[in-house]
Amino acid sequence: ILDPQVLFNRTFVTAAVANFLSCFALLGITAYSPIFVQEVMGIRPAISGSMMTPYTVVAAFIGIPAGFLLARTGRYKWMYLVGYTIVTLCLLAMWQFSAATPIWVFALVTAAAGVGLGTTVTLNTLVAQLAIPRRLLGVAVGAMFFFQMLGLSVGPAILGIAQNSAPDLERGLQLVFLVGAVAMAVALLIILTIPEVSV
């Protein structure tokens, strides 16, 4: 059960809303970009799956150096800003993708997005833990996952509406990437207001 005390903590709420919005980018990259590779760029399914490997590897492991850097510097706001900016720019680049886009460009851009998303996911959890009293740590982590699951539930509906509003699949997927970029830009603006608590 969600303790309402966490909802009155400005740092937690800011991180939670940013976490919710980042799910739009996560879904756009992990769920829709493989479709773009197969159906628009014409890459065989056996190969298109491997195109997500750089993104997956980077996103999975970037949280480790990000955590060490946070522990060493004691500052996280600049890491937030860099992470959300990278993902926003990558999704804007993906918005411009077409059938003629080289596959190495796709792999490079999605891998860069993995750097941003991997960093921000780690930071969201750490910042939530830092902002909440120790006795509410479990509540904070659970609430962060709740907001993430909420984003993963609402995201497909909104991204699906965006895709279906376009006249063809290519433009529909481009619109999905644009919606993801807008969500990340809004998250970036929200993160600008986050107070930095001492680590």
PDB file of C-alpha atoms in Angstrom:
ATOM      1  CA  ILE A   1       0.000   0.000   0.000  1.00  0.00           C
ATOM      2  CA  LEU A   2       1.360   3.387  -1.009  1.00  0.00           C
ATOM      3  CA  ASP A   3       2.109   5.577   1.989  1.00  0.00           C
ATOM      4  CA  PRO A   4       0.740   9.044   1.104  1.00  0.00           C
ATOM      5  CA  GLN A   5       3.724  10.684   2.817  1.00  0.00           C
ATOM      6  CA  VAL A   6       5.903  10.036  -0.223  1.00  0.00           C
ATOM      7  CA  LEU A   7       3.497  12.033  -2.395  1.00  0.00           C
ATOM      8  CA  PHE A   8       4.259  15.153  -0.368  1.00  0.00           C
ATOM      9  CA  ASN A   9       7.984  14.897  -1.025  1.00  0.00           C
ATOM     10  CA  ARG A  10       8.823  17.201  -3.940  1.00  0.00           C
ATOM     11  CA  THR A  11      12.000  15.387  -4.957  1.00  0.00           C
ATOM     12  CA  PHE A  12      10.251  12.026  -4.990  1.00  0.00           C
ATOM     13  CA  VAL A  13       7.253  13.286  -6.961  1.00  0.00           C
ATOM     14  CA  THR A  14       9.512  14.973  -9.526  1.00  0.00           C
ATOM     15  CA  ALA A  15      11.529  11.781 -10.029  1.00  0.00           C
ATOM     16  CA  ALA A  16       8.344   9.688 -10.188  1.00  0.00           C
ATOM     17  CA  VAL A  17       6.716  11.862 -12.866  1.00  0.00           C
ATOM     18  CA  ALA A  18       9.937  11.889 -14.886  1.00  0.00           C
ATOM     19  CA  ASN A  19      10.079   8.097 -14.510  1.00  0.00           C
ATOM     20  CA  PHE A  20       6.496   7.840 -15.796  1.00  0.00           C
ATOM     21  CA  LEU A  21       7.281   9.991 -18.854  1.00  0.00           C
ATOM     22  CA  SER A  22      10.494   8.120 -19.638  1.00  0.00           C
ATOM     23  CA  CYS A  23       8.404   4.997 -20.258  1.00  0.00           C
ATOM     24  CA  PHE A  24       7.172   6.579 -23.495  1.00  0.00           C
ATOM     25  CA  ALA A  25      10.746   6.724 -24.742  1.00  0.00           C
ATOM     26  CA  LEU A  26      11.471   3.226 -23.471  1.00  0.00           C
ATOM     27  CA  LEU A  27       8.477   1.796 -25.308  1.00  0.00           C
ATOM     28  CA  GLY A  28       9.174   3.784 -28.456  1.00  0.00           C
ATOM     29  CA  ILE A  29      12.685   2.384 -28.669  1.00  0.00           C
ATOM     30  CA  THR A  30      12.200  -1.188 -27.465  1.00  0.00           C
ATOM     31  CA  ALA A  31       8.784  -1.960 -28.952  1.00  0.00           C
ATOM     32  CA  TYR A  32       8.430   0.229 -32.038  1.00  0.00           C
ATOM     33  CA  SER A  33      11.938   0.612 -33.436  1.00  0.00           C
ATOM     34  CA  PRO A  34      12.280  -3.127 -34.279  1.00  0.00           C
ATOM     35  CA  ILE A  35       9.064  -2.798 -36.279  1.00  0.00           C
ATOM     36  CA  PHE A  36      10.576   0.188 -38.070  1.00  0.00           C
ATOM     37  CA  VAL A  37      13.703  -1.807 -38.898  1.00  0.00           C
ATOM     38  CA  GLN A  38      11.711  -4.719 -40.306  1.00  0.00           C
ATOM     39  CA  GLU A  39       8.782  -3.072 -42.025  1.00  0.00           C
ATOM     40  CA  VAL A  40      10.235   0.264 -43.150  1.00  0.00           C
ATOM     41  CA  MET A  41      13.952  -0.394 -43.582  1.00  0.00           C
ATOM     42  CA  GLY A  42      13.320  -3.896 -44.935  1.00  0.00           C
ATOM     43  CA  ILE A  43      15.736  -5.778 -42.654  1.00  0.00           C
ATOM     44  CA  ARG A  44      15.057  -9.492 -42.140  1.00  0.00           C
ATOM     45  CA  PRO A  45      13.624 -10.389 -38.686  1.00  0.00           C
ATOM     46  CA  ALA A  46      16.638 -12.553 -37.819  1.00  0.00           C
ATOM     47  CA  ILE A  47      18.929  -9.546 -38.287  1.00  0.00           C
ATOM     48  CA  SER A  48      16.587  -6.860 -36.971  1.00  0.00           C
ATOM     49  CA  GLY A  49      16.578  -8.464 -33.526  1.00  0.00           C
ATOM     50  CA  SER A  50      20.343  -8.119 -33.284  1.00  0.00           C
ATOM     51  CA  MET A  51      20.081  -4.419 -34.130  1.00  0.00           C
ATOM     52  CA  MET A  52      18.778  -3.818 -30.601  1.00  0.00           C
ATOM     53  CA  THR A  53      21.760  -5.558 -28.983  1.00  0.00           C
ATOM     54  CA  PRO A  54      23.916  -2.398 -28.612  1.00  0.00           C
ATOM     55  CA  TYR A  55      20.999  -0.558 -26.994  1.00  0.00           C
ATOM     56  CA  THR A  56      20.213  -3.440 -24.639  1.00  0.00           C
ATOM     57  CA  VAL A  57      23.804  -3.997 -23.537  1.00  0.00           C
ATOM     58  CA  VAL A  58      24.500  -0.301 -22.968  1.00  0.00           C
ATOM     59  CA  ALA A  59      21.206   0.343 -21.142  1.00  0.00           C
ATOM     60  CA  ALA A  60      21.746  -2.683 -18.889  1.00  0.00           C
ATOM     61  CA  PHE A  61      25.288  -1.848 -17.801  1.00  0.00           C
ATOM     62  CA  ILE A  62      25.505   1.970 -17.853  1.00  0.00           C
ATOM     63  CA  GLY A  63      23.780   2.129 -14.479  1.00  0.00           C
ATOM     64  CA  ILE A  64      26.892   0.656 -12.805  1.00  0.00           C
ATOM     65  CA  PRO A  65      29.309   3.489 -13.711  1.00  0.00           C
ATOM     66  CA  ALA A  66      26.487   5.988 -13.170  1.00  0.00           C
ATOM     67  CA  GLY A  67      26.040   4.699  -9.627  1.00  0.00           C
ATOM     68  CA  PHE A  68      29.779   4.855  -8.933  1.00  0.00           C
ATOM     69  CA  LEU A  69      29.944   8.383 -10.349  1.00  0.00           C
ATOM     70  CA  LEU A  70      27.049   9.463  -8.170  1.00  0.00           C
ATOM     71  CA  ALA A  71      28.707   7.967  -5.096  1.00  0.00           C
ATOM     72  CA  ARG A  72      31.978   9.713  -5.913  1.00  0.00           C
ATOM     73  CA  THR A  73      30.665  13.176  -6.787  1.00  0.00           C
ATOM     74  CA  GLY A  74      27.569  13.291  -4.600  1.00  0.00           C
ATOM     75  CA  ARG A  75      25.754  15.159  -7.379  1.00  0.00           C
ATOM     76  CA  TYR A  76      23.046  13.733  -9.585  1.00  0.00           C
ATOM     77  CA  LYS A  77      21.173  16.630 -11.181  1.00  0.00           C
ATOM     78  CA  TRP A  78      23.733  17.109 -13.965  1.00  0.00           C
ATOM     79  CA  MET A  79      23.578  13.373 -14.715  1.00  0.00           C
ATOM     80  CA  TYR A  80      19.805  13.631 -14.949  1.00  0.00           C
ATOM     81  CA  LEU A  81      20.047  16.550 -17.369  1.00  0.00           C
ATOM     82  CA  VAL A  82      22.614  14.794 -19.554  1.00  0.00           C
ATOM     83  CA  GLY A  83      20.639  11.532 -19.598  1.00  0.00           C
ATOM     84  CA  TYR A  84      17.289  13.067 -20.491  1.00  0.00           C
ATOM     85  CA  THR A  85      18.888  15.366 -23.076  1.00  0.00           C
ATOM     86  CA  ILE A  86      20.610  12.433 -24.799  1.00  0.00           C
ATOM     87  CA  VAL A  87      17.390  10.425 -25.043  1.00  0.00           C
ATOM     88  CA  THR A  88      15.408  13.436 -26.279  1.00  0.00           C
ATOM     89  CA  LEU A  89      17.957  14.136 -29.025  1.00  0.00           C
ATOM     90  CA  CYS A  90      18.122  10.460 -30.011  1.00  0.00           C
ATOM     91  CA  LEU A  91      14.343  10.235 -30.355  1.00  0.00           C
ATOM     92  CA  LEU A  92      14.313  13.430 -32.420  1.00  0.00           C
ATOM     93  CA  ALA A  93      16.918  11.793 -34.662  1.00  0.00           C
ATOM     94  CA  MET A  94      14.760   8.653 -34.903  1.00  0.00           C
ATOM     95  CA  TRP A  95      11.822  10.849 -35.881  1.00  0.00           C
ATOM     96  CA  GLN A  96      13.823  11.657 -39.019  1.00  0.00           C
ATOM     97  CA  PHE A  97      14.615   8.015 -39.820  1.00  0.00           C
ATOM     98  CA  SER A  98      13.374   6.677 -43.160  1.00  0.00           C
ATOM     99  CA  ALA A  99      13.724   3.588 -45.321  1.00  0.00           C
ATOM    100  CA  ALA A 100      17.020   5.003 -46.615  1.00  0.00           C
ATOM    101  CA  THR A 101      18.598   5.380 -43.157  1.00  0.00           C
ATOM    102  CA  PRO A 102      21.751   3.220 -42.886  1.00  0.00           C
ATOM    103  CA  ILE A 103      21.427   0.414 -40.357  1.00  0.00           C
ATOM    104  CA  TRP A 104      24.637   1.487 -38.571  1.00  0.00           C
ATOM    105  CA  VAL A 105      23.044   4.889 -37.907  1.00  0.00           C
ATOM    106  CA  PHE A 106      20.071   3.144 -36.325  1.00  0.00           C
ATOM    107  CA  ALA A 107      22.349   1.031 -34.118  1.00  0.00           C
ATOM    108  CA  LEU A 108      24.437   4.060 -33.109  1.00  0.00           C
ATOM    109  CA  VAL A 109      21.460   6.263 -32.230  1.00  0.00           C
ATOM    110  CA  THR A 110      19.661   3.568 -30.230  1.00  0.00           C
ATOM    111  CA  ALA A 111      22.884   2.705 -28.372  1.00  0.00           C
ATOM    112  CA  ALA A 112      23.256   6.382 -27.441  1.00  0.00           C
ATOM    113  CA  ALA A 113      19.647   6.353 -26.243  1.00  0.00           C
ATOM    114  CA  GLY A 114      20.585   3.346 -24.101  1.00  0.00           C
ATOM    115  CA  VAL A 115      23.206   5.477 -22.364  1.00  0.00           C
ATOM    116  CA  GLY A 116      20.578   8.070 -21.459  1.00  0.00           C
ATOM    117  CA  LEU A 117      17.817   5.664 -20.451  1.00  0.00           C
ATOM    118  CA  GLY A 118      20.125   3.382 -18.489  1.00  0.00           C
ATOM    119  CA  THR A 119      21.418   6.354 -16.529  1.00  0.00           C
ATOM    120  CA  THR A 120      18.028   7.888 -15.788  1.00  0.00           C
ATOM    121  CA  VAL A 121      16.430   4.615 -14.638  1.00  0.00           C
ATOM    122  CA  THR A 122      19.222   4.151 -12.095  1.00  0.00           C
ATOM    123  CA  LEU A 123      19.012   7.764 -10.969  1.00  0.00           C
ATOM    124  CA  ASN A 124      15.236   7.683 -10.533  1.00  0.00           C
ATOM    125  CA  THR A 125      15.495   4.837  -8.029  1.00  0.00           C
ATOM    126  CA  LEU A 126      18.500   6.263  -6.191  1.00  0.00           C
ATOM    127  CA  VAL A 127      17.033   9.758  -5.922  1.00  0.00           C
ATOM    128  CA  ALA A 128      13.746   8.370  -4.620  1.00  0.00           C
ATOM    129  CA  GLN A 129      15.658   6.479  -1.931  1.00  0.00           C
ATOM    130  CA  LEU A 130      17.724   9.526  -0.988  1.00  0.00           C
ATOM    131  CA  ALA A 131      14.710  11.826  -0.735  1.00  0.00           C
ATOM    132  CA  ILE A 132      12.621   9.628   1.560  1.00  0.00           C
ATOM    133  CA  PRO A 133      13.235   8.840   5.259  1.00  0.00           C
ATOM    134  CA  ARG A 134      14.911   5.473   5.825  1.00  0.00           C
ATOM    135  CA  ARG A 135      11.770   3.918   7.288  1.00  0.00           C
ATOM    136  CA  LEU A 136       9.968   4.564   3.959  1.00  0.00           C
ATOM    137  CA  LEU A 137      12.649   3.168   1.630  1.00  0.00           C
ATOM    138  CA  GLY A 138      10.566   0.163   0.654  1.00  0.00           C
ATOM    139  CA  VAL A 139       7.572   2.385  -0.026  1.00  0.00           C
ATOM    140  CA  ALA A 140       9.681   4.721  -2.183  1.00  0.00           C
ATOM    141  CA  VAL A 141      11.111   1.937  -4.340  1.00  0.00           C
ATOM    142  CA  GLY A 142       7.722   0.269  -4.687  1.00  0.00           C
ATOM    143  CA  ALA A 143       6.104   3.586  -5.625  1.00  0.00           C
ATOM    144  CA  MET A 144       8.753   4.236  -8.279  1.00  0.00           C
ATOM    145  CA  PHE A 145       7.987   0.865  -9.839  1.00  0.00           C
ATOM    146  CA  PHE A 146       4.281   1.675  -9.609  1.00  0.00           C
ATOM    147  CA  PHE A 147       4.784   4.875 -11.620  1.00  0.00           C
ATOM    148  CA  GLN A 148       6.929   2.955 -14.090  1.00  0.00           C
ATOM    149  CA  MET A 149       4.247   0.272 -14.535  1.00  0.00           C
ATOM    150  CA  LEU A 150       1.674   3.030 -14.923  1.00  0.00           C
ATOM    151  CA  GLY A 151       3.761   4.524 -17.735  1.00  0.00           C
ATOM    152  CA  LEU A 152       4.164   1.119 -19.366  1.00  0.00           C
ATOM    153  CA  SER A 153       0.379   0.690 -19.213  1.00  0.00           C
ATOM    154  CA  VAL A 154      -0.640   4.120 -20.495  1.00  0.00           C
ATOM    155  CA  GLY A 155       2.237   4.454 -22.980  1.00  0.00           C
ATOM    156  CA  PRO A 156       1.139   1.813 -25.519  1.00  0.00           C
ATOM    157  CA  ALA A 157      -2.340   3.341 -25.758  1.00  0.00           C
ATOM    158  CA  ILE A 158      -1.014   6.848 -26.461  1.00  0.00           C
ATOM    159  CA  LEU A 159       1.757   5.671 -28.778  1.00  0.00           C
ATOM    160  CA  GLY A 160      -0.711   3.403 -30.572  1.00  0.00           C
ATOM    161  CA  ILE A 161      -3.073   6.334 -31.123  1.00  0.00           C
ATOM    162  CA  ALA A 162      -0.165   8.354 -32.515  1.00  0.00           C
ATOM    163  CA  GLN A 163       0.841   5.560 -34.872  1.00  0.00           C
ATOM    164  CA  ASN A 164      -2.679   4.915 -36.122  1.00  0.00           C
ATOM    165  CA  SER A 165      -3.296   8.619 -36.778  1.00  0.00           C
ATOM    166  CA  ALA A 166      -0.713   8.634 -39.608  1.00  0.00           C
ATOM    167  CA  PRO A 167      -1.530   7.655 -43.206  1.00  0.00           C
ATOM    168  CA  ASP A 168       1.140   4.926 -43.432  1.00  0.00           C
ATOM    169  CA  LEU A 169       3.363   2.823 -41.194  1.00  0.00           C
ATOM    170  CA  GLU A 170       6.558   4.820 -41.761  1.00  0.00           C
ATOM    171  CA  ARG A 171       4.987   8.108 -40.769  1.00  0.00           C
ATOM    172  CA  GLY A 172       3.129   6.452 -37.922  1.00  0.00           C
ATOM    173  CA  LEU A 173       6.337   5.098 -36.409  1.00  0.00           C
ATOM    174  CA  GLN A 174       8.052   8.436 -36.927  1.00  0.00           C
ATOM    175  CA  LEU A 175       5.193  10.009 -34.992  1.00  0.00           C
ATOM    176  CA  VAL A 176       5.705   7.468 -32.192  1.00  0.00           C
ATOM    177  CA  PHE A 177       9.342   8.561 -31.918  1.00  0.00           C
ATOM    178  CA  LEU A 178       8.253  12.204 -31.892  1.00  0.00           C
ATOM    179  CA  VAL A 179       5.780  11.586 -29.055  1.00  0.00           C
ATOM    180  CA  GLY A 180       8.567   9.853 -27.124  1.00  0.00           C
ATOM    181  CA  ALA A 181      10.851  12.838 -27.720  1.00  0.00           C
ATOM    182  CA  VAL A 182       8.176  15.269 -26.503  1.00  0.00           C
ATOM    183  CA  ALA A 183       7.604  13.163 -23.366  1.00  0.00           C
ATOM    184  CA  MET A 184      11.334  13.168 -22.639  1.00  0.00           C
ATOM    185  CA  ALA A 185      11.562  16.912 -23.250  1.00  0.00           C
ATOM    186  CA  VAL A 186       8.750  17.461 -20.734  1.00  0.00           C
ATOM    187  CA  ALA A 187      10.547  15.145 -18.292  1.00  0.00           C
ATOM    188  CA  LEU A 188      13.716  17.178 -18.824  1.00  0.00           C
ATOM    189  CA  LEU A 189      11.874  20.395 -17.971  1.00  0.00           C
ATOM    190  CA  ILE A 190      10.479  18.760 -14.846  1.00  0.00           C
ATOM    191  CA  ILE A 191      13.935  17.528 -13.822  1.00  0.00           C
ATOM    192  CA  LEU A 192      15.221  21.107 -14.060  1.00  0.00           C
ATOM    193  CA  THR A 193      13.080  21.858 -10.996  1.00  0.00           C
ATOM    194  CA  ILE A 194      14.252  18.913  -8.898  1.00  0.00           C
ATOM    195  CA  PRO A 195      15.950  19.881  -5.649  1.00  0.00           C
ATOM    196  CA  GLU A 196      19.320  18.192  -5.153  1.00  0.00           C
ATOM    197  CA  VAL A 197      19.530  16.427  -1.821  1.00  0.00           C
ATOM    198  CA  SER A 198      22.885  15.545  -0.332  1.00  0.00           C
ATOM    199  CA  VAL A 199      24.169  12.051  -1.059  1.00  0.00           C
TER     200      VAL A 199
END
